[in-house]
Amino acid sequence: MTAQSFETLRPARSPLSRFLRALPVVGRVIREIEREIDTIYYLIVILLTALVLAVQAWGLAALVVTAVSLVPVIFVLLIWITLP
């Protein structure tokens, strides 16, 4: 197969995917993760470090806000893993 035929096999991206890739910080992170999957571990370490620094700066409120904001994510994951 030629390089052009691989180009035609790539699925079309959704409008949400195109919008996220157009954002400066989020789009770069998405492209980096697509290029090298190990980048996700660095991202997790950065997010946990930011959480620790937020708890040091603002106390328990930062931890509570983080936990409350992750509730919908956990609900979606629980529903997703229980689908047949």
Short mmCIF file of N, CA and C in Angstrom, two decimals:
data_model
loop_
_atom_site.label_atom_id
_atom_site.label_comp_id
_atom_site.label_asym_id
_atom_site.label_seq_id
_atom_site.Cartn_x
_atom_site.Cartn_y
_atom_site.Cartn_z
N MET A 1 0.83 -1.19 0.00
CA MET A 1 0.00 0.00 0.00
C MET A 1 0.88 1.25 0.00
N THR A 2 0.42 2.25 -0.65
CA THR A 2 1.17 3.50 -0.70
C THR A 2 0.78 4.39 0.47
N ALA A 3 1.53 5.45 0.66
CA ALA A 3 1.25 6.38 1.75
C ALA A 3 -0.10 7.05 1.54
N GLN A 4 -0.47 7.26 0.28
CA GLN A 4 -1.75 7.92 0.01
C GLN A 4 -2.92 7.01 0.40
N SER A 5 -2.79 5.69 0.22
CA SER A 5 -3.87 4.79 0.58
C SER A 5 -4.04 4.71 2.10
N PHE A 6 -2.94 4.87 2.87
CA PHE A 6 -3.06 4.91 4.31
C PHE A 6 -3.79 6.17 4.74
N GLU A 7 -3.60 7.24 4.01
CA GLU A 7 -4.27 8.49 4.33
C GLU A 7 -5.78 8.35 4.18
N THR A 8 -6.23 7.57 3.20
CA THR A 8 -7.66 7.40 2.99
C THR A 8 -8.26 6.44 4.00
N LEU A 9 -7.45 5.59 4.64
CA LEU A 9 -7.97 4.64 5.61
C LEU A 9 -8.18 5.26 6.99
N ARG A 10 -7.60 6.43 7.24
CA ARG A 10 -7.74 7.07 8.54
C ARG A 10 -9.19 7.52 8.73
N PRO A 11 -9.82 7.17 9.87
CA PRO A 11 -11.21 7.57 10.07
C PRO A 11 -11.34 9.08 10.25
N ALA A 12 -12.48 9.60 9.87
CA ALA A 12 -12.74 11.04 10.04
C ALA A 12 -12.91 11.36 11.51
N ARG A 13 -12.41 12.51 11.92
CA ARG A 13 -12.49 12.92 13.32
C ARG A 13 -13.81 13.65 13.57
N SER A 14 -14.32 13.48 14.77
CA SER A 14 -15.55 14.15 15.15
C SER A 14 -15.29 15.64 15.38
N PRO A 15 -16.34 16.44 15.39
CA PRO A 15 -16.15 17.88 15.65
C PRO A 15 -15.56 18.14 17.03
N LEU A 16 -15.94 17.35 18.03
CA LEU A 16 -15.38 17.52 19.37
C LEU A 16 -13.89 17.23 19.37
N SER A 17 -13.48 16.19 18.68
CA SER A 17 -12.06 15.84 18.59
C SER A 17 -11.28 16.95 17.90
N ARG A 18 -11.82 17.49 16.82
CA ARG A 18 -11.15 18.58 16.12
C ARG A 18 -11.06 19.83 16.99
N PHE A 19 -12.11 20.09 17.78
CA PHE A 19 -12.11 21.25 18.67
C PHE A 19 -11.05 21.09 19.76
N LEU A 20 -10.97 19.91 20.38
CA LEU A 20 -9.99 19.68 21.44
C LEU A 20 -8.56 19.77 20.90
N ARG A 21 -8.34 19.27 19.69
CA ARG A 21 -7.00 19.34 19.10
C ARG A 21 -6.62 20.76 18.71
N ALA A 22 -7.59 21.64 18.55
CA ALA A 22 -7.30 23.03 18.19
C ALA A 22 -6.92 23.87 19.41
N LEU A 23 -7.25 23.40 20.61
CA LEU A 23 -6.87 24.14 21.82
C LEU A 23 -5.36 24.03 22.02
N PRO A 24 -4.72 25.12 22.43
CA PRO A 24 -3.26 25.11 22.51
C PRO A 24 -2.66 24.05 23.44
N VAL A 25 -3.08 24.00 24.68
CA VAL A 25 -2.45 23.07 25.63
C VAL A 25 -3.01 21.67 25.47
N VAL A 26 -4.32 21.55 25.40
CA VAL A 26 -4.96 20.23 25.33
C VAL A 26 -4.59 19.52 24.02
N GLY A 27 -4.59 20.25 22.92
CA GLY A 27 -4.26 19.66 21.64
C GLY A 27 -2.84 19.12 21.59
N ARG A 28 -1.91 19.87 22.19
CA ARG A 28 -0.52 19.41 22.21
C ARG A 28 -0.38 18.15 23.05
N VAL A 29 -1.07 18.10 24.19
CA VAL A 29 -1.01 16.91 25.04
C VAL A 29 -1.59 15.70 24.30
N ILE A 30 -2.71 15.89 23.61
CA ILE A 30 -3.32 14.79 22.86
C ILE A 30 -2.37 14.28 21.78
N ARG A 31 -1.75 15.20 21.05
CA ARG A 31 -0.82 14.78 20.00
C ARG A 31 0.39 14.07 20.56
N GLU A 32 0.89 14.54 21.70
CA GLU A 32 2.05 13.89 22.32
C GLU A 32 1.70 12.47 22.79
N ILE A 33 0.52 12.31 23.35
CA ILE A 33 0.10 10.98 23.82
C ILE A 33 -0.10 10.04 22.63
N GLU A 34 -0.64 10.56 21.52
CA GLU A 34 -0.78 9.72 20.33
C GLU A 34 0.58 9.30 19.78
N ARG A 35 1.55 10.19 19.84
CA ARG A 35 2.87 9.89 19.31
C ARG A 35 3.63 8.89 20.17
N GLU A 36 3.56 9.08 21.50
CA GLU A 36 4.26 8.17 22.42
C GLU A 36 3.37 7.97 23.64
N ILE A 37 2.91 6.76 23.85
CA ILE A 37 1.93 6.46 24.89
C ILE A 37 2.50 6.63 26.29
N ASP A 38 3.82 6.53 26.44
CA ASP A 38 4.43 6.68 27.76
C ASP A 38 4.27 8.09 28.32
N THR A 39 3.90 9.03 27.50
CA THR A 39 3.69 10.41 27.94
C THR A 39 2.57 10.50 28.96
N ILE A 40 1.64 9.57 28.93
CA ILE A 40 0.52 9.60 29.87
C ILE A 40 1.00 9.47 31.31
N TYR A 41 2.09 8.75 31.54
CA TYR A 41 2.62 8.62 32.90
C TYR A 41 3.17 9.95 33.40
N TYR A 42 3.83 10.70 32.53
CA TYR A 42 4.31 12.02 32.92
C TYR A 42 3.14 12.94 33.24
N LEU A 43 2.08 12.84 32.46
CA LEU A 43 0.90 13.67 32.69
C LEU A 43 0.26 13.35 34.04
N ILE A 44 0.19 12.07 34.39
CA ILE A 44 -0.38 11.68 35.68
C ILE A 44 0.47 12.23 36.83
N VAL A 45 1.79 12.14 36.71
CA VAL A 45 2.67 12.68 37.75
C VAL A 45 2.50 14.19 37.88
N ILE A 46 2.37 14.89 36.77
CA ILE A 46 2.18 16.34 36.80
C ILE A 46 0.86 16.69 37.48
N LEU A 47 -0.21 15.97 37.15
CA LEU A 47 -1.52 16.26 37.76
C LEU A 47 -1.52 15.97 39.26
N LEU A 48 -0.89 14.88 39.67
CA LEU A 48 -0.81 14.58 41.10
C LEU A 48 0.03 15.60 41.85
N THR A 49 1.10 16.07 41.23
CA THR A 49 1.92 17.10 41.84
C THR A 49 1.13 18.40 41.99
N ALA A 50 0.36 18.75 40.97
CA ALA A 50 -0.48 19.95 41.05
C ALA A 50 -1.52 19.81 42.16
N LEU A 51 -2.07 18.61 42.33
CA LEU A 51 -3.04 18.38 43.41
C LEU A 51 -2.38 18.54 44.77
N VAL A 52 -1.20 17.99 44.95
CA VAL A 52 -0.49 18.11 46.23
C VAL A 52 -0.17 19.57 46.52
N LEU A 53 0.29 20.31 45.52
CA LEU A 53 0.58 21.72 45.73
C LEU A 53 -0.69 22.52 46.03
N ALA A 54 -1.80 22.16 45.41
CA ALA A 54 -3.07 22.84 45.70
C ALA A 54 -3.52 22.56 47.13
N VAL A 55 -3.35 21.33 47.60
CA VAL A 55 -3.72 21.00 48.98
C VAL A 55 -2.82 21.75 49.95
N GLN A 56 -1.55 21.88 49.62
CA GLN A 56 -0.66 22.65 50.49
C GLN A 56 -1.05 24.12 50.54
N ALA A 57 -1.48 24.65 49.43
CA ALA A 57 -1.81 26.07 49.37
C ALA A 57 -3.19 26.37 49.96
N TRP A 58 -4.21 25.58 49.62
CA TRP A 58 -5.58 25.88 50.01
C TRP A 58 -6.17 24.89 51.01
N GLY A 59 -5.45 23.88 51.35
CA GLY A 59 -5.93 22.95 52.36
C GLY A 59 -6.91 21.93 51.83
N LEU A 60 -7.78 21.50 52.72
CA LEU A 60 -8.73 20.43 52.41
C LEU A 60 -9.73 20.82 51.32
N ALA A 61 -9.97 22.11 51.15
CA ALA A 61 -10.92 22.55 50.12
C ALA A 61 -10.50 22.11 48.73
N ALA A 62 -9.22 22.16 48.43
CA ALA A 62 -8.74 21.72 47.11
C ALA A 62 -8.97 20.23 46.91
N LEU A 63 -8.79 19.45 47.95
CA LEU A 63 -9.01 18.01 47.86
C LEU A 63 -10.49 17.69 47.68
N VAL A 64 -11.33 18.41 48.38
CA VAL A 64 -12.78 18.19 48.28
C VAL A 64 -13.29 18.57 46.89
N VAL A 65 -12.84 19.70 46.37
CA VAL A 65 -13.27 20.13 45.03
C VAL A 65 -12.82 19.12 43.98
N THR A 66 -11.62 18.60 44.12
CA THR A 66 -11.13 17.59 43.18
C THR A 66 -11.98 16.32 43.26
N ALA A 67 -12.27 15.87 44.46
CA ALA A 67 -13.06 14.65 44.63
C ALA A 67 -14.47 14.83 44.07
N VAL A 68 -15.09 15.96 44.34
CA VAL A 68 -16.45 16.20 43.85
C VAL A 68 -16.47 16.31 42.32
N SER A 69 -15.43 16.91 41.75
CA SER A 69 -15.40 17.03 40.29
C SER A 69 -15.14 15.69 39.61
N LEU A 70 -14.57 14.72 40.30
CA LEU A 70 -14.31 13.41 39.71
C LEU A 70 -15.49 12.43 39.85
N VAL A 71 -16.52 12.80 40.57
CA VAL A 71 -17.68 11.92 40.75
C VAL A 71 -18.33 11.57 39.41
N PRO A 72 -18.62 12.52 38.52
CA PRO A 72 -19.22 12.13 37.23
C PRO A 72 -18.31 11.22 36.41
N VAL A 73 -17.02 11.43 36.50
CA VAL A 73 -16.08 10.58 35.76
C VAL A 73 -16.17 9.14 36.25
N ILE A 74 -16.22 8.95 37.55
CA ILE A 74 -16.32 7.61 38.12
C ILE A 74 -17.65 6.96 37.76
N PHE A 75 -18.74 7.74 37.77
CA PHE A 75 -20.04 7.20 37.37
C PHE A 75 -20.00 6.71 35.92
N VAL A 76 -19.43 7.49 35.04
CA VAL A 76 -19.34 7.09 33.64
C VAL A 76 -18.48 5.84 33.50
N LEU A 77 -17.38 5.77 34.22
CA LEU A 77 -16.53 4.56 34.15
C LEU A 77 -17.26 3.33 34.68
N LEU A 78 -18.01 3.48 35.76
CA LEU A 78 -18.77 2.35 36.29
C LEU A 78 -19.84 1.87 35.31
N ILE A 79 -20.51 2.80 34.67
CA ILE A 79 -21.53 2.42 33.68
C ILE A 79 -20.85 1.76 32.49
N TRP A 80 -19.71 2.31 32.07
CA TRP A 80 -19.01 1.79 30.90
C TRP A 80 -18.52 0.36 31.12
N ILE A 81 -18.00 0.05 32.30
CA ILE A 81 -17.49 -1.32 32.52
C ILE A 81 -18.59 -2.33 32.75
N THR A 82 -19.81 -1.87 33.06
CA THR A 82 -20.90 -2.83 33.25
C THR A 82 -21.70 -3.09 32.01
N LEU A 83 -21.43 -2.36 30.91
CA LEU A 83 -22.14 -2.62 29.66
C LEU A 83 -21.72 -3.96 29.08
N PRO A 84 -22.66 -4.68 28.49
CA PRO A 84 -22.31 -6.00 27.93
C PRO A 84 -21.46 -5.88 26.68
#
